[in-house]
PDB file of C-alpha atoms in Angstrom:
ATOM      1  CA  UNK A   1      14.619  18.258 -10.969  1.00 45.00           C
ATOM      2  CA  UNK A   2      17.794  18.924  -9.838  1.00 42.00           C
ATOM      3  CA  UNK A   3      20.046  15.222 -10.554  1.00 44.00           C
ATOM      4  CA  UNK A   4      18.580  15.407 -13.898  1.00 48.00           C
ATOM      5  CA  UNK A   5      19.373  18.807 -14.866  1.00 51.00           C
ATOM      6  CA  UNK A   6      22.816  18.104 -14.254  1.00 55.00           C
ATOM      7  CA  UNK A   7      23.135  15.631 -17.210  1.00 59.00           C
ATOM      8  CA  UNK A   8      22.354  17.263 -20.532  1.00 60.00           C
ATOM      9  CA  UNK A   9      21.172  14.672 -22.776  1.00 66.00           C
ATOM     10  CA  UNK A  10      18.781  13.333 -19.533  1.00 61.00           C
ATOM     11  CA  UNK A  11      16.916  16.567 -19.615  1.00 61.00           C
ATOM     12  CA  UNK A  12      17.044  17.434 -23.383  1.00 63.00           C
ATOM     13  CA  UNK A  13      16.058  14.272 -24.370  1.00 61.00           C
ATOM     14  CA  UNK A  14      14.080  12.425 -21.166  1.00 58.00           C
ATOM     15  CA  UNK A  15      12.377  15.970 -20.899  1.00 61.00           C
ATOM     16  CA  UNK A  16       9.595  17.170 -22.385  1.00 60.00           C
ATOM     17  CA  UNK A  17       9.767  20.580 -24.521  1.00 58.00           C
ATOM     18  CA  UNK A  18       6.883  22.255 -23.444  1.00 59.00           C
ATOM     19  CA  UNK A  19       7.618  21.304 -19.617  1.00 59.00           C
ATOM     20  CA  UNK A  20      11.501  22.087 -20.626  1.00 57.00           C
ATOM     21  CA  UNK A  21      11.233  25.544 -21.699  1.00 60.00           C
ATOM     22  CA  UNK A  22       8.557  26.551 -19.966  1.00 59.00           C
ATOM     23  CA  UNK A  23       9.182  29.271 -16.731  1.00 66.00           C
ATOM     24  CA  UNK A  24       7.995  28.720 -13.194  1.00 68.00           C
ATOM     25  CA  UNK A  25       5.126  29.820 -13.866  1.00 68.00           C
ATOM     26  CA  UNK A  26       4.181  27.788 -16.714  1.00 65.00           C
ATOM     27  CA  UNK A  27       6.199  24.760 -14.927  1.00 63.00           C
ATOM     28  CA  UNK A  28       3.167  25.228 -12.416  1.00 72.00           C
ATOM     29  CA  UNK A  29      -0.343  25.265 -14.564  1.00 72.00           C
ATOM     30  CA  UNK A  30       1.189  22.179 -15.988  1.00 66.00           C
ATOM     31  CA  UNK A  31       1.594  20.252 -13.006  1.00 70.00           C
ATOM     32  CA  UNK A  32      -1.301  22.142 -11.969  1.00 74.00           C
ATOM     33  CA  UNK A  33      -3.797  20.912 -14.557  1.00 72.00           C
ATOM     34  CA  UNK A  34      -2.046  17.651 -14.958  1.00 66.00           C
ATOM     35  CA  UNK A  35      -2.796  16.966 -11.676  1.00 71.00           C
ATOM     36  CA  UNK A  36      -6.650  17.672 -11.775  1.00 75.00           C
ATOM     37  CA  UNK A  37      -6.702  15.115 -14.976  1.00 69.00           C
ATOM     38  CA  UNK A  38      -5.020  12.615 -13.158  1.00 67.00           C
ATOM     39  CA  UNK A  39      -6.727  13.064 -10.085  1.00 70.00           C
ATOM     40  CA  UNK A  40     -10.418  13.291 -12.025  1.00 70.00           C
ATOM     41  CA  UNK A  41      -9.216  10.193 -14.044  1.00 64.00           C
ATOM     42  CA  UNK A  42      -8.814   8.261 -11.058  1.00 64.00           C
ATOM     43  CA  UNK A  43     -11.755   8.766  -8.712  1.00 67.00           C
ATOM     44  CA  UNK A  44     -13.173   7.718 -12.030  1.00 65.00           C
ATOM     45  CA  UNK A  45     -11.793   4.737 -12.372  1.00 62.00           C
ATOM     46  CA  UNK A  46     -12.679   4.064  -8.949  1.00 61.00           C
ATOM     47  CA  UNK A  47     -15.961   4.648  -8.852  1.00 65.00           C
ATOM     48  CA  UNK A  48     -16.181   1.317 -11.520  1.00 59.00           C
ATOM     49  CA  UNK A  49     -17.621  -1.852 -10.596  1.00 61.00           C
ATOM     50  CA  UNK A  50     -15.084  -4.207  -9.751  1.00 56.00           C
ATOM     51  CA  UNK A  51     -15.439  -6.647 -12.264  1.00 59.00           C
ATOM     52  CA  UNK A  52     -15.343  -3.541 -14.458  1.00 59.00           C
ATOM     53  CA  UNK A  53     -11.548  -3.468 -12.846  1.00 60.00           C
ATOM     54  CA  UNK A  54     -10.280  -6.917 -12.628  1.00 60.00           C
ATOM     55  CA  UNK A  55     -10.577  -6.376 -16.518  1.00 65.00           C
ATOM     56  CA  UNK A  56      -9.445  -2.942 -17.512  1.00 66.00           C
ATOM     57  CA  UNK A  57      -6.880  -2.646 -15.014  1.00 67.00           C
ATOM     58  CA  UNK A  58      -4.690  -5.257 -16.519  1.00 68.00           C
ATOM     59  CA  UNK A  59      -5.204  -5.187 -19.953  1.00 72.00           C
ATOM     60  CA  UNK A  60      -3.697  -0.886 -18.985  1.00 72.00           C
ATOM     61  CA  UNK A  61      -1.186  -2.464 -17.408  1.00 71.00           C
ATOM     62  CA  UNK A  62      -0.007  -5.184 -20.350  1.00 73.00           C
ATOM     63  CA  UNK A  63       0.120  -2.026 -22.483  1.00 76.00           C
ATOM     64  CA  UNK A  64       2.145  -0.568 -20.526  1.00 76.00           C
ATOM     65  CA  UNK A  65       4.484  -3.293 -20.099  1.00 73.00           C
ATOM     66  CA  UNK A  66       4.418  -4.224 -24.647  1.00 75.00           C
ATOM     67  CA  UNK A  67       4.645  -0.595 -25.244  1.00 76.00           C
ATOM     68  CA  UNK A  68       7.986  -0.518 -23.229  1.00 75.00           C
ATOM     69  CA  UNK A  69       9.040  -3.378 -24.183  1.00 75.00           C
ATOM     70  CA  UNK A  70       8.154  -1.901 -28.350  1.00 79.00           C
ATOM     71  CA  UNK A  71       9.177   1.753 -27.573  1.00 81.00           C
ATOM     72  CA  UNK A  72      12.184   1.766 -25.170  1.00 82.00           C
ATOM     73  CA  UNK A  73      14.824  -0.824 -27.170  1.00 83.00           C
ATOM     74  CA  UNK A  74      13.807   1.028 -30.221  1.00 83.00           C
ATOM     75  CA  UNK A  75      14.679   4.455 -28.895  1.00 82.00           C
ATOM     76  CA  UNK A  76      18.130   3.375 -27.377  1.00 83.00           C
ATOM     77  CA  UNK A  77      18.972   1.931 -30.813  1.00 83.00           C
ATOM     78  CA  UNK A  78      18.459   4.956 -32.261  1.00 83.00           C
ATOM     79  CA  UNK A  79      20.103   7.076 -30.072  1.00 81.00           C
ATOM     80  CA  UNK A  80      23.393   7.214 -30.690  1.00 81.00           C
ATOM     81  CA  UNK A  81      23.919   5.867 -34.605  1.00 78.00           C
ATOM     82  CA  UNK A  82      20.891   8.683 -35.453  1.00 76.00           C
ATOM     83  CA  UNK A  83      23.491  10.975 -34.003  1.00 77.00           C
ATOM     84  CA  UNK A  84      26.483   9.219 -35.931  1.00 79.00           C
ATOM     85  CA  UNK A  85      24.106   9.688 -38.779  1.00 76.00           C
ATOM     86  CA  UNK A  86      23.334  13.385 -38.161  1.00 75.00           C
ATOM     87  CA  UNK A  87      27.101  14.213 -37.716  1.00 77.00           C
ATOM     88  CA  UNK A  88      26.482  14.813 -33.748  1.00 74.00           C
ATOM     89  CA  UNK A  89      28.706  12.227 -32.032  1.00 73.00           C
ATOM     90  CA  UNK A  90      31.781  14.025 -31.670  1.00 72.00           C
ATOM     91  CA  UNK A  91      29.932  16.901 -30.048  1.00 73.00           C
ATOM     92  CA  UNK A  92      28.649  14.633 -27.026  1.00 73.00           C
ATOM     93  CA  UNK A  93      31.685  12.648 -26.168  1.00 72.00           C
ATOM     94  CA  UNK A  94      33.644  15.499 -26.770  1.00 73.00           C
ATOM     95  CA  UNK A  95      31.446  17.176 -23.905  1.00 72.00           C
ATOM     96  CA  UNK A  96      33.150  17.503 -20.082  1.00 72.00           C
ATOM     97  CA  UNK A  97      31.013  14.035 -19.463  1.00 72.00           C
ATOM     98  CA  UNK A  98      32.156  10.802 -18.149  1.00 74.00           C
ATOM     99  CA  UNK A  99      30.806   7.965 -20.172  1.00 75.00           C
ATOM    100  CA  UNK A 100      29.255   6.258 -17.640  1.00 75.00           C
ATOM    101  CA  UNK A 101      27.239   9.937 -17.624  1.00 77.00           C
ATOM    102  CA  UNK A 102      27.059   9.619 -21.504  1.00 79.00           C
ATOM    103  CA  UNK A 103      25.505   5.866 -21.603  1.00 80.00           C
ATOM    104  CA  UNK A 104      23.244   6.783 -18.358  1.00 81.00           C
ATOM    105  CA  UNK A 105      21.757   9.252 -19.846  1.00 80.00           C
ATOM    106  CA  UNK A 106      21.133   8.013 -23.721  1.00 81.00           C
ATOM    107  CA  UNK A 107      19.745   4.595 -21.353  1.00 81.00           C
ATOM    108  CA  UNK A 108      16.951   6.728 -18.816  1.00 81.00           C
ATOM    109  CA  UNK A 109      16.140   9.134 -20.947  1.00 80.00           C
ATOM    110  CA  UNK A 110      14.293   6.151 -22.806  1.00 78.00           C
ATOM    111  CA  UNK A 111      12.977   5.150 -19.686  1.00 80.00           C
ATOM    112  CA  UNK A 112      11.934   7.750 -17.655  1.00 78.00           C
ATOM    113  CA  UNK A 113       8.433   8.221 -20.225  1.00 75.00           C
ATOM    114  CA  UNK A 114       7.570   4.943 -19.413  1.00 77.00           C
ATOM    115  CA  UNK A 115       8.074   4.845 -15.602  1.00 77.00           C
ATOM    116  CA  UNK A 116       6.009   7.868 -15.294  1.00 77.00           C
ATOM    117  CA  UNK A 117       3.227   6.042 -17.134  1.00 77.00           C
ATOM    118  CA  UNK A 118       3.825   3.390 -14.557  1.00 77.00           C
ATOM    119  CA  UNK A 119       3.691   6.129 -11.622  1.00 77.00           C
ATOM    120  CA  UNK A 120       0.720   7.030 -12.439  1.00 75.00           C
ATOM    121  CA  UNK A 121      -0.931   4.262 -12.547  1.00 74.00           C
ATOM    122  CA  UNK A 122       0.216   2.819  -9.123  1.00 75.00           C
ATOM    123  CA  UNK A 123      -1.875   4.484  -6.620  1.00 73.00           C
ATOM    124  CA  UNK A 124      -4.956   3.255  -8.524  1.00 71.00           C
ATOM    125  CA  UNK A 125      -3.009  -0.415  -8.748  1.00 73.00           C
ATOM    126  CA  UNK A 126      -2.495  -0.180  -4.566  1.00 73.00           C
ATOM    127  CA  UNK A 127      -5.722   0.716  -4.112  1.00 69.00           C
ATOM    128  CA  UNK A 128      -7.597  -1.801  -5.728  1.00 70.00           C
ATOM    129  CA  UNK A 129      -4.861  -4.564  -4.971  1.00 69.00           C
ATOM    130  CA  UNK A 130      -5.687  -3.660  -1.735  1.00 69.00           C
ATOM    131  CA  UNK A 131      -9.605  -4.612  -2.011  1.00 66.00           C
ATOM    132  CA  UNK A 132      -8.931  -7.305  -4.216  1.00 66.00           C
ATOM    133  CA  UNK A 133      -9.571  -6.184  -7.347  1.00 62.00           C
ATOM    134  CA  UNK A 134      -7.148  -5.843  -9.171  1.00 64.00           C
ATOM    135  CA  UNK A 135      -6.499  -9.504 -10.910  1.00 62.00           C
ATOM    136  CA  UNK A 136      -8.364 -12.591 -11.072  1.00 60.00           C
ATOM    137  CA  UNK A 137      -6.677 -14.631  -7.861  1.00 61.00           C
ATOM    138  CA  UNK A 138      -6.951 -14.868  -4.455  1.00 68.00           C
ATOM    139  CA  UNK A 139      -6.762 -11.555  -2.322  1.00 64.00           C
ATOM    140  CA  UNK A 140      -4.227 -12.256  -1.120  1.00 68.00           C
ATOM    141  CA  UNK A 141      -1.932 -11.968  -3.497  1.00 72.00           C
ATOM    142  CA  UNK A 142      -2.801  -9.137  -5.089  1.00 71.00           C
ATOM    143  CA  UNK A 143      -0.126  -7.221  -3.690  1.00 74.00           C
ATOM    144  CA  UNK A 144       1.910 -10.053  -4.381  1.00 74.00           C
ATOM    145  CA  UNK A 145       1.282  -9.824  -7.884  1.00 73.00           C
ATOM    146  CA  UNK A 146       1.203  -6.233  -8.110  1.00 74.00           C
ATOM    147  CA  UNK A 147       5.368  -6.492  -6.971  1.00 77.00           C
ATOM    148  CA  UNK A 148       5.821  -9.037  -9.206  1.00 75.00           C
ATOM    149  CA  UNK A 149       4.449  -6.848 -12.468  1.00 74.00           C
ATOM    150  CA  UNK A 150       6.438  -3.777 -11.391  1.00 77.00           C
ATOM    151  CA  UNK A 151       9.403  -4.979 -10.840  1.00 78.00           C
ATOM    152  CA  UNK A 152       9.739  -6.662 -14.176  1.00 74.00           C
ATOM    153  CA  UNK A 153       9.076  -4.122 -15.829  1.00 76.00           C
ATOM    154  CA  UNK A 154      11.594  -2.443 -14.546  1.00 79.00           C
ATOM    155  CA  UNK A 155      13.864  -4.794 -15.037  1.00 78.00           C
ATOM    156  CA  UNK A 156      13.337  -5.575 -18.244  1.00 77.00           C
ATOM    157  CA  UNK A 157      12.821  -2.249 -19.941  1.00 81.00           C
ATOM    158  CA  UNK A 158      16.454  -1.606 -18.281  1.00 82.00           C
ATOM    159  CA  UNK A 159      17.346  -5.076 -19.417  1.00 80.00           C
ATOM    160  CA  UNK A 160      16.229  -4.150 -23.315  1.00 81.00           C
ATOM    161  CA  UNK A 161      17.270  -0.514 -23.060  1.00 84.00           C
ATOM    162  CA  UNK A 162      21.311  -1.746 -22.836  1.00 84.00           C
ATOM    163  CA  UNK A 163      20.987  -4.031 -25.551  1.00 84.00           C
ATOM    164  CA  UNK A 164      19.657  -1.035 -27.834  1.00 85.00           C
ATOM    165  CA  UNK A 165      22.196   1.517 -26.528  1.00 85.00           C
ATOM    166  CA  UNK A 166      24.937  -1.354 -27.571  1.00 84.00           C
ATOM    167  CA  UNK A 167      24.013  -2.367 -31.043  1.00 86.00           C
ATOM    168  CA  UNK A 168      24.165   1.645 -30.800  1.00 84.00           C
ATOM    169  CA  UNK A 169      27.160   2.337 -30.452  1.00 82.00           C
ATOM    170  CA  UNK A 170      28.292  -0.717 -32.919  1.00 81.00           C
ATOM    171  CA  UNK A 171      25.795   0.061 -36.102  1.00 80.00           C
ATOM    172  CA  UNK A 172      26.300   2.687 -38.225  1.00 77.00           C
ATOM    173  CA  UNK A 173      23.074   2.889 -38.923  1.00 81.00           C
ATOM    174  CA  UNK A 174      19.761   3.241 -37.291  1.00 82.00           C
ATOM    175  CA  UNK A 175      17.926   0.182 -39.650  1.00 86.00           C
ATOM    176  CA  UNK A 176      20.722  -2.446 -38.453  1.00 86.00           C
ATOM    177  CA  UNK A 177      21.245  -0.852 -35.052  1.00 85.00           C
ATOM    178  CA  UNK A 178      17.128  -1.662 -34.305  1.00 87.00           C
ATOM    179  CA  UNK A 179      17.140  -5.014 -36.485  1.00 88.00           C
ATOM    180  CA  UNK A 180      20.068  -6.463 -33.981  1.00 87.00           C
ATOM    181  CA  UNK A 181      18.380  -5.238 -31.281  1.00 86.00           C
ATOM    182  CA  UNK A 182      15.473  -7.240 -31.632  1.00 86.00           C
ATOM    183  CA  UNK A 183      16.790  -9.884 -32.814  1.00 86.00           C
ATOM    184  CA  UNK A 184      18.869 -10.694 -29.905  1.00 83.00           C
ATOM    185  CA  UNK A 185      15.616  -9.412 -28.005  1.00 80.00           C
ATOM    186  CA  UNK A 186      13.504 -12.111 -29.360  1.00 80.00           C
ATOM    187  CA  UNK A 187      16.139 -14.641 -28.940  1.00 77.00           C
ATOM    188  CA  UNK A 188      17.573 -14.110 -25.272  1.00 71.00           C
ATOM    189  CA  UNK A 189      13.994 -13.560 -23.559  1.00 68.00           C
ATOM    190  CA  UNK A 190      12.149 -16.336 -25.957  1.00 72.00           C
ATOM    191  CA  UNK A 191      14.779 -18.992 -25.130  1.00 70.00           C
ATOM    192  CA  UNK A 192      14.080 -18.617 -21.059  1.00 66.00           C
ATOM    193  CA  UNK A 193      10.324 -18.554 -21.876  1.00 66.00           C
ATOM    194  CA  UNK A 194       9.863 -21.242 -24.109  1.00 70.00           C
ATOM    195  CA  UNK A 195      12.012 -23.899 -22.258  1.00 67.00           C
ATOM    196  CA  UNK A 196       9.666 -23.478 -19.089  1.00 64.00           C
ATOM    197  CA  UNK A 197       6.588 -24.195 -21.506  1.00 66.00           C
ATOM    198  CA  UNK A 198       8.774 -27.006 -23.175  1.00 67.00           C
ATOM    199  CA  UNK A 199       9.665 -28.720 -20.096  1.00 64.00           C
ATOM    200  CA  UNK A 200       5.885 -28.406 -18.512  1.00 63.00           C
ATOM    201  CA  UNK A 201       8.059 -26.256 -15.419  1.00 60.00           C
ATOM    202  CA  UNK A 202       5.694 -23.930 -14.982  1.00 57.00           C
ATOM    203  CA  UNK A 203       3.625 -26.584 -13.439  1.00 59.00           C
ATOM    204  CA  UNK A 204       6.028 -26.875 -11.002  1.00 59.00           C
ATOM    205  CA  UNK A 205       7.753 -23.469 -10.700  1.00 59.00           C
ATOM    206  CA  UNK A 206       4.262 -20.857 -10.636  1.00 58.00           C
ATOM    207  CA  UNK A 207       5.580 -17.285 -10.634  1.00 58.00           C
ATOM    208  CA  UNK A 208       8.528 -19.128 -10.040  1.00 61.00           C
ATOM    209  CA  UNK A 209       9.593 -19.684 -13.405  1.00 61.00           C
ATOM    210  CA  UNK A 210       8.837 -15.904 -14.246  1.00 62.00           C
ATOM    211  CA  UNK A 211      10.784 -15.091 -12.077  1.00 64.00           C
ATOM    212  CA  UNK A 212      13.661 -16.937 -13.470  1.00 65.00           C
ATOM    213  CA  UNK A 213      12.909 -15.393 -16.488  1.00 65.00           C
ATOM    214  CA  UNK A 214      13.024 -11.861 -15.567  1.00 64.00           C
ATOM    215  CA  UNK A 215      16.317 -12.224 -13.111  1.00 67.00           C
ATOM    216  CA  UNK A 216      17.667 -14.182 -16.673  1.00 69.00           C
ATOM    217  CA  UNK A 217      17.112 -10.606 -18.672  1.00 67.00           C
ATOM    218  CA  UNK A 218      18.580  -8.794 -15.638  1.00 66.00           C
ATOM    219  CA  UNK A 219      21.317 -10.437 -15.788  1.00 69.00           C
ATOM    220  CA  UNK A 220      22.162 -10.289 -19.725  1.00 71.00           C
ATOM    221  CA  UNK A 221      20.770  -6.299 -19.693  1.00 69.00           C
ATOM    222  CA  UNK A 222      22.807  -6.436 -16.706  1.00 70.00           C
ATOM    223  CA  UNK A 223      25.971  -7.413 -18.475  1.00 73.00           C
ATOM    224  CA  UNK A 224      25.382  -5.491 -21.740  1.00 72.00           C
ATOM    225  CA  UNK A 225      24.885  -1.551 -19.365  1.00 71.00           C
ATOM    226  CA  UNK A 226      28.825  -2.657 -17.944  1.00 72.00           C
ATOM    227  CA  UNK A 227      29.841  -3.499 -21.390  1.00 72.00           C
ATOM    228  CA  UNK A 228      28.483  -0.150 -22.813  1.00 68.00           C
ATOM    229  CA  UNK A 229      29.385   1.667 -19.829  1.00 69.00           C
ATOM    230  CA  UNK A 230      33.261  -0.228 -19.853  1.00 67.00           C
ATOM    231  CA  UNK A 231      33.679  -0.635 -23.334  1.00 65.00           C
ATOM    232  CA  UNK A 232      32.925   2.741 -24.250  1.00 64.00           C
ATOM    233  CA  UNK A 233      35.936   4.155 -25.118  1.00 62.00           C
ATOM    234  CA  UNK A 234      36.855   1.056 -27.200  1.00 57.00           C
ATOM    235  CA  UNK A 235      33.635   0.648 -28.728  1.00 54.00           C
ATOM    236  CA  UNK A 236      34.230   4.317 -29.925  1.00 56.00           C
ATOM    237  CA  UNK A 237      38.267   3.690 -31.200  1.00 56.00           C
ATOM    238  CA  UNK A 238      37.099   0.652 -33.008  1.00 49.00           C
ATOM    239  CA  UNK A 239      33.997   2.549 -34.645  1.00 49.00           C
ATOM    240  CA  UNK A 240      37.039   5.293 -36.264  1.00 52.00           C
ATOM    241  CA  UNK A 241      39.164   2.964 -37.389  1.00 50.00           C
TER     242      UNK A 241
END
């Protein structure tokens, strides 16, 4: 946890309080209990019938992706705007942290819990994909689809989180930041999907069409993220008038 601990924002907001405040012995106990529950759950899942797994796991992955896309932007949209409302933002800006460290601390404190859930699901998904029972597709396509699902989730989560951070910087209130975040996300996620569906490109492009959507999402998110970092001081000065 050294890298996480070096960034106080990431350590305070991205790590659960029981794990953050406990002693080394307490952390070991928490890890042991968690490992026992995790291994038991995976063994139970792997003993299910192939038909049940092919129905259950894709649903779980879909819920995880949906929750990530809904919760992460709301968390990042609140990250800075709420600190302004509470009067604690000046203290954060005046710390020894650089703008990049502040932005990335706020960004990854929202992403770490969701990525953690995805990593917990990954071993089971890999085993099921290797057996050819994860998706309703040809066995040789299973691992490719799994890589696509995880790649899309990581790229999309960084992208939507960056949009939330941007509006949290420029808006005075949490509600305004949240509203603008979801409006923009709805626009730039739905436009490429609508184009592919409207022109019937999915039949031609197949999974490549979905990759195009992911690349558009990644590109937009990367631009916003870079603007967050390099335009930090400009945004702060404009905000203060």
